[in-house]
Amino acid sequence: MKASHRIAGIVAVVVSSVLLIAFTYIYDWFPTQLTPASGKIDNLYKLLTAVSIPFFVIIVAFMVFCVLEFRVDPSDPPDKDGEPIHGSTKLELIWTGVPLFIILLLGIYSWIVLDQVEAKQKNPLLINVTGQQFIWNYEYVKDGAEKVDVKTSGDLVVPVNKPLEFRITSLDVIHSFWVPAARLKRDATAGVVTPLRFTPQKTGSYDIVCTELCGVGHATMRGKLKVVSKADWVKWLAGQKGGKPGGGTGGGGPDGKSIFTSNGCGGCHKLAAANGAGTTGPSLEGNGISAAQAREGIVDPGAKLATGFPNVMPATFGKSLSKEELDALVMFLVESGK
Ligand code: CUA
């Protein structure tokens, strides 16, 4: 290899590394930073990318160099092979020591960031998150020491600047609870409860996404995290309490519409009367369903499948709903099906 070629190669490696690293830091490629944790994770991500870039460039450059430098010469015999090489202590020390040092430093830095991000906060709003095919269900348990006891599904409404503590689990297969604006995600696994904490600091509407392939409706397992002012949240909460199953309005019994909403039925079924917009399961509008059919569809969903729809509805509702709740839901579905 000519000396001028070697110098050109080294210059190309240095220049492209510097340009790519500059791009990493200058170009704004992250979504809104919803929490203090978001900024810390973005910085960690940028550093990890910046450190990886020179290695990527050097490896690709060396590959190109080898392809050019050691290509077969037409005059060579077909079985020509290079000289064998045996060991080089110096090289081995370098390629073990340097990566070890870098990985340890990055590992310690990541540990520090993770420790800060996951730190417990005072008086959090405690929310149980339960994934099920194909919706997220939420149970507001406590606001600091105060009991809340409200259930919703699909969208999550929270007050701004309030530390949130989620306890995440699943009813069926593995899901993964992801809030990109908070940069945090956690698997939801049946039988295991895992915590996740962050404090949203900007009002607005942010995506909640399931990031674990969990079945045919996986792509529709989405919702919004609505961060609102404290006053709006208190108002919203009061409205939820009035309409919750068996609550509020003076012993009217469970309300079919709330049961439909809080059990996530709208995640798969279209039903405008209860804001259901899902398409994974059959529409429940104007289907003229009878009480017996509705009941069977809930308790034993695999018994009679609507044409063109797979057998994916959880068969757990017969157990998880009380007799009164089931009756109210059946009545609501018959009414809405008319
Ligand atoms: Cu739940 Cu993907």
Tab-separated table of N, CA, C and O in Angstrom, residues 48-120:
chain	number	residue	atom	x	y	z
A	48	LEU	N	-23.423	6.704	24.014
A	48	LEU	CA	-23.214	5.331	23.538
A	48	LEU	C	-23.045	5.324	22.017
A	48	LEU	O	-22.185	4.618	21.474
A	49	THR	N	-23.869	6.132	21.330
A	49	THR	CA	-23.774	6.195	19.866
A	49	THR	C	-22.430	6.791	19.457
A	49	THR	O	-21.744	6.263	18.576
A	50	ALA	N	-22.032	7.888	20.146
A	50	ALA	CA	-20.772	8.556	19.787
A	50	ALA	C	-19.584	7.621	19.966
A	50	ALA	O	-18.670	7.597	19.137
A	51	VAL	N	-19.596	6.827	21.050
A	51	VAL	CA	-18.476	5.917	21.297
A	51	VAL	C	-18.457	4.791	20.251
A	51	VAL	O	-17.400	4.318	19.836
A	52	SER	N	-19.647	4.376	19.811
A	52	SER	CA	-19.712	3.265	18.842
A	52	SER	C	-19.262	3.691	17.445
A	52	SER	O	-18.756	2.862	16.681
A	53	ILE	N	-19.448	4.971	17.123
A	53	ILE	CA	-19.191	5.418	15.748
A	53	ILE	C	-17.751	5.162	15.271
A	53	ILE	O	-17.561	4.559	14.209
A	54	PRO	N	-16.702	5.573	16.033
A	54	PRO	CA	-15.339	5.315	15.544
A	54	PRO	C	-15.078	3.832	15.291
A	54	PRO	O	-14.412	3.472	14.311
A	55	PHE	N	-15.610	2.964	16.161
A	55	PHE	CA	-15.411	1.519	15.954
A	55	PHE	C	-16.073	1.066	14.655
A	55	PHE	O	-15.497	0.319	13.874
A	56	PHE	N	-17.294	1.543	14.450
A	56	PHE	CA	-18.017	1.192	13.219
A	56	PHE	C	-17.214	1.633	11.993
A	56	PHE	O	-16.982	0.850	11.077
A	57	VAL	N	-16.730	2.877	12.029
A	57	VAL	CA	-16.005	3.421	10.878
A	57	VAL	C	-14.696	2.651	10.660
A	57	VAL	O	-14.353	2.280	9.536
A	58	ILE	N	-13.959	2.389	11.747
A	58	ILE	CA	-12.674	1.678	11.623
A	58	ILE	C	-12.887	0.272	11.056
A	58	ILE	O	-12.173	-0.179	10.160
A	59	ILE	N	-13.931	-0.420	11.543
A	59	ILE	CA	-14.171	-1.793	11.097
A	59	ILE	C	-14.554	-1.821	9.614
A	59	ILE	O	-14.035	-2.634	8.841
A	60	VAL	N	-15.447	-0.897	9.225
A	60	VAL	CA	-15.857	-0.852	7.815
A	60	VAL	C	-14.656	-0.484	6.936
A	60	VAL	O	-14.417	-1.097	5.887
A	61	ALA	N	-13.842	0.500	7.390
A	61	ALA	CA	-12.674	0.923	6.601
A	61	ALA	C	-11.687	-0.231	6.456
A	61	ALA	O	-11.138	-0.469	5.367
A	62	PHE	N	-11.474	-0.976	7.537
A	62	PHE	CA	-10.532	-2.105	7.497
A	62	PHE	C	-11.045	-3.197	6.556
A	62	PHE	O	-10.269	-3.828	5.817
A	63	MET	N	-12.367	-3.391	6.560
A	63	MET	CA	-12.973	-4.388	5.668
A	63	MET	C	-12.733	-3.998	4.201
A	63	MET	O	-12.310	-4.810	3.382
A	64	VAL	N	-12.972	-2.722	3.906
A	64	VAL	CA	-12.778	-2.230	2.537
A	64	VAL	C	-11.300	-2.364	2.147
A	64	VAL	O	-10.963	-2.841	1.048
A	65	PHE	N	-10.424	-2.005	3.070
A	65	PHE	CA	-8.988	-2.121	2.830
A	65	PHE	C	-8.604	-3.564	2.494
A	65	PHE	O	-7.872	-3.831	1.536
A	66	CYS	N	-9.118	-4.517	3.296
A	66	CYS	CA	-8.772	-5.931	3.071
A	66	CYS	C	-9.282	-6.420	1.718
A	66	CYS	O	-8.585	-7.159	1.015
A	67	VAL	N	-10.502	-6.004	1.370
A	67	VAL	CA	-11.086	-6.420	0.089
A	67	VAL	C	-10.195	-5.944	-1.063
A	67	VAL	O	-9.928	-6.678	-2.011
A	68	LEU	N	-9.701	-4.712	-0.962
A	68	LEU	CA	-8.874	-4.158	-2.034
A	68	LEU	C	-7.462	-4.737	-2.010
A	68	LEU	O	-6.911	-5.170	-3.025
A	69	GLU	N	-6.867	-4.771	-0.812
A	69	GLU	CA	-5.453	-5.126	-0.674
A	69	GLU	C	-5.206	-6.618	-0.918
A	69	GLU	O	-4.223	-6.993	-1.535
A	70	PHE	N	-6.113	-7.459	-0.453
A	70	PHE	CA	-5.843	-8.911	-0.502
A	70	PHE	C	-6.692	-9.625	-1.540
A	70	PHE	O	-6.909	-10.822	-1.440
A	71	ARG	N	-7.191	-8.914	-2.545
A	71	ARG	CA	-8.001	-9.588	-3.559
A	71	ARG	C	-7.117	-10.495	-4.405
A	71	ARG	O	-5.903	-10.270	-4.522
A	72	VAL	N	-7.761	-11.530	-4.968
A	72	VAL	CA	-7.001	-12.552	-5.712
A	72	VAL	C	-6.434	-11.957	-6.994
A	72	VAL	O	-7.119	-11.236	-7.711
A	73	ASP	N	-5.187	-12.253	-7.255
A	73	ASP	CA	-4.563	-11.843	-8.511
A	73	ASP	C	-4.796	-12.958	-9.522
A	73	ASP	O	-4.631	-14.143	-9.190
A	74	PRO	N	-5.206	-12.597	-10.748
A	74	PRO	CA	-5.516	-13.645	-11.740
A	74	PRO	C	-4.345	-14.594	-11.993
A	74	PRO	O	-4.542	-15.763	-12.349
A	75	SER	N	-3.103	-14.128	-11.745
A	75	SER	CA	-1.941	-14.985	-12.012
A	75	SER	C	-1.651	-15.957	-10.867
A	75	SER	O	-0.816	-16.856	-10.990
A	76	ASP	N	-2.349	-15.781	-9.686
A	76	ASP	CA	-2.088	-16.656	-8.527
A	76	ASP	C	-2.605	-18.064	-8.779
A	76	ASP	O	-3.618	-18.242	-9.461
A	77	PRO	N	-1.948	-19.080	-8.204
A	77	PRO	CA	-2.512	-20.446	-8.276
A	77	PRO	C	-3.813	-20.484	-7.471
A	77	PRO	O	-3.950	-19.745	-6.488
A	78	PRO	N	-4.815	-21.338	-7.881
A	78	PRO	CA	-6.144	-21.327	-7.243
A	78	PRO	C	-6.105	-21.642	-5.750
A	78	PRO	O	-6.970	-21.194	-5.016
A	79	ASP	N	-5.141	-22.410	-5.255
A	79	ASP	CA	-5.135	-22.765	-3.826
A	79	ASP	C	-4.161	-21.918	-3.022
A	79	ASP	O	-3.761	-22.282	-1.917
A	80	LYS	N	-3.822	-20.745	-3.544
A	80	LYS	CA	-2.870	-19.896	-2.837
A	80	LYS	C	-3.470	-19.402	-1.508
A	80	LYS	O	-4.637	-19.020	-1.444
A	81	ASP	N	-2.680	-19.437	-0.453
A	81	ASP	CA	-3.170	-19.022	0.856
A	81	ASP	C	-2.127	-18.116	1.497
A	81	ASP	O	-0.945	-18.185	1.167
A	82	GLY	N	-2.568	-17.265	2.433
A	82	GLY	CA	-1.638	-16.373	3.104
A	82	GLY	C	-0.750	-17.114	4.101
A	82	GLY	O	-1.034	-18.263	4.455
A	83	GLU	N	0.295	-16.429	4.583
A	83	GLU	CA	1.170	-17.004	5.610
A	83	GLU	C	0.386	-17.154	6.906
A	83	GLU	O	-0.303	-16.214	7.315
A	84	PRO	N	0.440	-18.316	7.597
A	84	PRO	CA	-0.249	-18.419	8.891
A	84	PRO	C	0.438	-17.559	9.952
A	84	PRO	O	1.653	-17.388	9.910
A	85	ILE	N	-0.364	-17.025	10.903
A	85	ILE	CA	0.201	-16.203	11.981
A	85	ILE	C	-0.122	-16.888	13.304
A	85	ILE	O	-1.243	-17.367	13.497
A	86	HIS	N	0.850	-16.940	14.225
A	86	HIS	CA	0.591	-17.536	15.544
A	86	HIS	C	0.763	-16.513	16.644
A	86	HIS	O	1.863	-16.033	16.890
A	87	GLY	N	-0.377	-16.141	17.280
A	87	GLY	CA	-0.370	-15.317	18.495
A	87	GLY	C	0.389	-14.010	18.415
A	87	GLY	O	1.379	-13.897	17.704
A	88	SER	N	-0.107	-13.013	19.136
A	88	SER	CA	0.596	-11.753	19.305
A	88	SER	C	0.133	-11.193	20.636
A	88	SER	O	-0.980	-10.696	20.760
A	89	THR	N	0.988	-11.353	21.655
A	89	THR	CA	0.594	-10.952	23.011
A	89	THR	C	0.204	-9.472	23.045
A	89	THR	O	-0.778	-9.101	23.683
A	90	LYS	N	0.966	-8.663	22.327
A	90	LYS	CA	0.720	-7.231	22.349
A	90	LYS	C	-0.697	-6.933	21.824
A	90	LYS	O	-1.488	-6.259	22.485
A	91	LEU	N	-0.996	-7.507	20.628
A	91	LEU	CA	-2.325	-7.289	20.026
A	91	LEU	C	-3.431	-7.768	20.964
A	91	LEU	O	-4.448	-7.102	21.169
A	92	GLU	N	-3.235	-8.972	21.545
A	92	GLU	CA	-4.283	-9.545	22.395
A	92	GLU	C	-4.536	-8.687	23.625
A	92	GLU	O	-5.685	-8.511	24.049
A	93	LEU	N	-3.443	-8.140	24.203
A	93	LEU	CA	-3.614	-7.259	25.367
A	93	LEU	C	-4.406	-6.021	24.974
A	93	LEU	O	-5.307	-5.591	25.699
A	94	ILE	N	-4.080	-5.466	23.801
A	94	ILE	CA	-4.771	-4.239	23.365
A	94	ILE	C	-6.249	-4.517	23.128
A	94	ILE	O	-7.121	-3.823	23.639
A	95	TRP	N	-6.555	-5.592	22.365
A	95	TRP	CA	-7.966	-5.777	22.013
A	95	TRP	C	-8.801	-6.353	23.157
A	95	TRP	O	-10.014	-6.448	23.062
A	96	THR	N	-8.161	-6.760	24.242
A	96	THR	CA	-8.931	-7.132	25.424
A	96	THR	C	-9.046	-5.933	26.359
A	96	THR	O	-10.132	-5.618	26.857
A	97	GLY	N	-7.914	-5.255	26.575
A	97	GLY	CA	-7.863	-4.167	27.562
A	97	GLY	C	-8.695	-2.967	27.174
A	97	GLY	O	-9.490	-2.469	27.982
A	98	VAL	N	-8.551	-2.505	25.925
A	98	VAL	CA	-9.247	-1.272	25.516
A	98	VAL	C	-10.776	-1.439	25.591
A	98	VAL	O	-11.451	-0.641	26.248
A	99	PRO	N	-11.343	-2.504	24.962
A	99	PRO	CA	-12.810	-2.663	25.071
A	99	PRO	C	-13.269	-2.840	26.523
A	99	PRO	O	-14.301	-2.289	26.910
A	100	LEU	N	-12.490	-3.570	27.325
A	100	LEU	CA	-12.880	-3.791	28.724
A	100	LEU	C	-13.007	-2.451	29.445
A	100	LEU	O	-13.992	-2.182	30.140
A	101	PHE	N	-12.012	-1.594	29.247
A	101	PHE	CA	-11.995	-0.278	29.873
A	101	PHE	C	-13.227	0.543	29.441
A	101	PHE	O	-13.947	1.101	30.269
A	102	ILE	N	-13.474	0.569	28.135
A	102	ILE	CA	-14.597	1.367	27.613
A	102	ILE	C	-15.931	0.833	28.137
A	102	ILE	O	-16.791	1.580	28.616
A	103	ILE	N	-16.102	-0.496	28.078
A	103	ILE	CA	-17.369	-1.096	28.513
A	103	ILE	C	-17.609	-0.843	30.003
A	103	ILE	O	-18.726	-0.534	30.423
A	104	LEU	N	-16.537	-0.945	30.802
A	104	LEU	CA	-16.696	-0.702	32.242
A	104	LEU	C	-17.144	0.732	32.504
A	104	LEU	O	-18.075	0.975	33.264
A	105	LEU	N	-16.491	1.691	31.837
A	105	LEU	CA	-16.862	3.098	32.032
A	105	LEU	C	-18.321	3.338	31.643
A	105	LEU	O	-19.087	3.937	32.394
A	106	LEU	N	-18.700	2.843	30.448
A	106	LEU	CA	-20.079	3.046	29.980
A	106	LEU	C	-21.068	2.342	30.902
A	106	LEU	O	-22.149	2.851	31.185
A	107	GLY	N	-20.686	1.155	31.377
A	107	GLY	CA	-21.548	0.377	32.278
A	107	GLY	C	-21.795	1.134	33.571
A	107	GLY	O	-22.937	1.225	34.047
A	108	ILE	N	-20.735	1.739	34.117
A	108	ILE	CA	-20.882	2.487	35.374
A	108	ILE	C	-21.770	3.711	35.149
A	108	ILE	O	-22.677	4.003	35.938
A	109	TYR	N	-21.544	4.396	34.045
A	109	TYR	CA	-22.360	5.580	33.722
A	109	TYR	C	-23.841	5.180	33.571
A	109	TYR	O	-24.735	5.823	34.127
A	110	SER	N	-24.097	4.078	32.852
A	110	SER	CA	-25.487	3.615	32.670
A	110	SER	C	-26.118	3.285	34.014
A	110	SER	O	-27.295	3.575	34.253
A	111	TRP	N	-25.329	2.659	34.870
A	111	TRP	CA	-25.816	2.270	36.196
A	111	TRP	C	-26.263	3.521	36.969
A	111	TRP	O	-27.345	3.555	37.556
A	112	ILE	N	-25.414	4.563	36.926
A	112	ILE	CA	-25.731	5.802	37.645
A	112	ILE	C	-27.035	6.403	37.097
A	112	ILE	O	-27.938	6.778	37.857
A	113	VAL	N	-27.160	6.458	35.765
A	113	VAL	CA	-28.368	7.028	35.148
A	113	VAL	C	-29.600	6.215	35.551
A	113	VAL	O	-30.616	6.753	35.989
A	114	LEU	N	-29.489	4.893	35.458
A	114	LEU	CA	-30.623	4.018	35.771
A	114	LEU	C	-31.057	4.200	37.220
A	114	LEU	O	-32.248	4.255	37.543
A	115	ASP	N	-30.059	4.343	38.094
A	115	ASP	CA	-30.328	4.514	39.516
A	115	ASP	C	-31.120	5.802	39.757
A	115	ASP	O	-32.071	5.831	40.532
A	116	GLN	N	-30.735	6.882	39.052
A	116	GLN	CA	-31.440	8.156	39.205
A	116	GLN	C	-32.852	8.065	38.638
A	116	GLN	O	-33.814	8.516	39.239
A	117	VAL	N	-32.959	7.442	37.452
A	117	VAL	CA	-34.244	7.363	36.761
A	117	VAL	C	-35.257	6.551	37.573
A	117	VAL	O	-36.437	6.868	37.618
A	118	GLU	N	-34.778	5.497	38.218
A	118	GLU	CA	-35.700	4.591	38.915
A	118	GLU	C	-35.884	4.941	40.388
A	118	GLU	O	-36.560	4.205	41.104
A	119	ALA	N	-35.304	6.062	40.830
A	119	ALA	CA	-35.377	6.413	42.255
A	119	ALA	C	-36.830	6.565	42.698
A	119	ALA	O	-37.661	7.083	41.958
A	120	LYS	N	-37.112	6.116	43.922
A	120	LYS	CA	-38.468	6.255	44.468
A	120	LYS	C	-38.753	7.721	44.765
A	120	LYS	O	-37.869	8.441	45.210
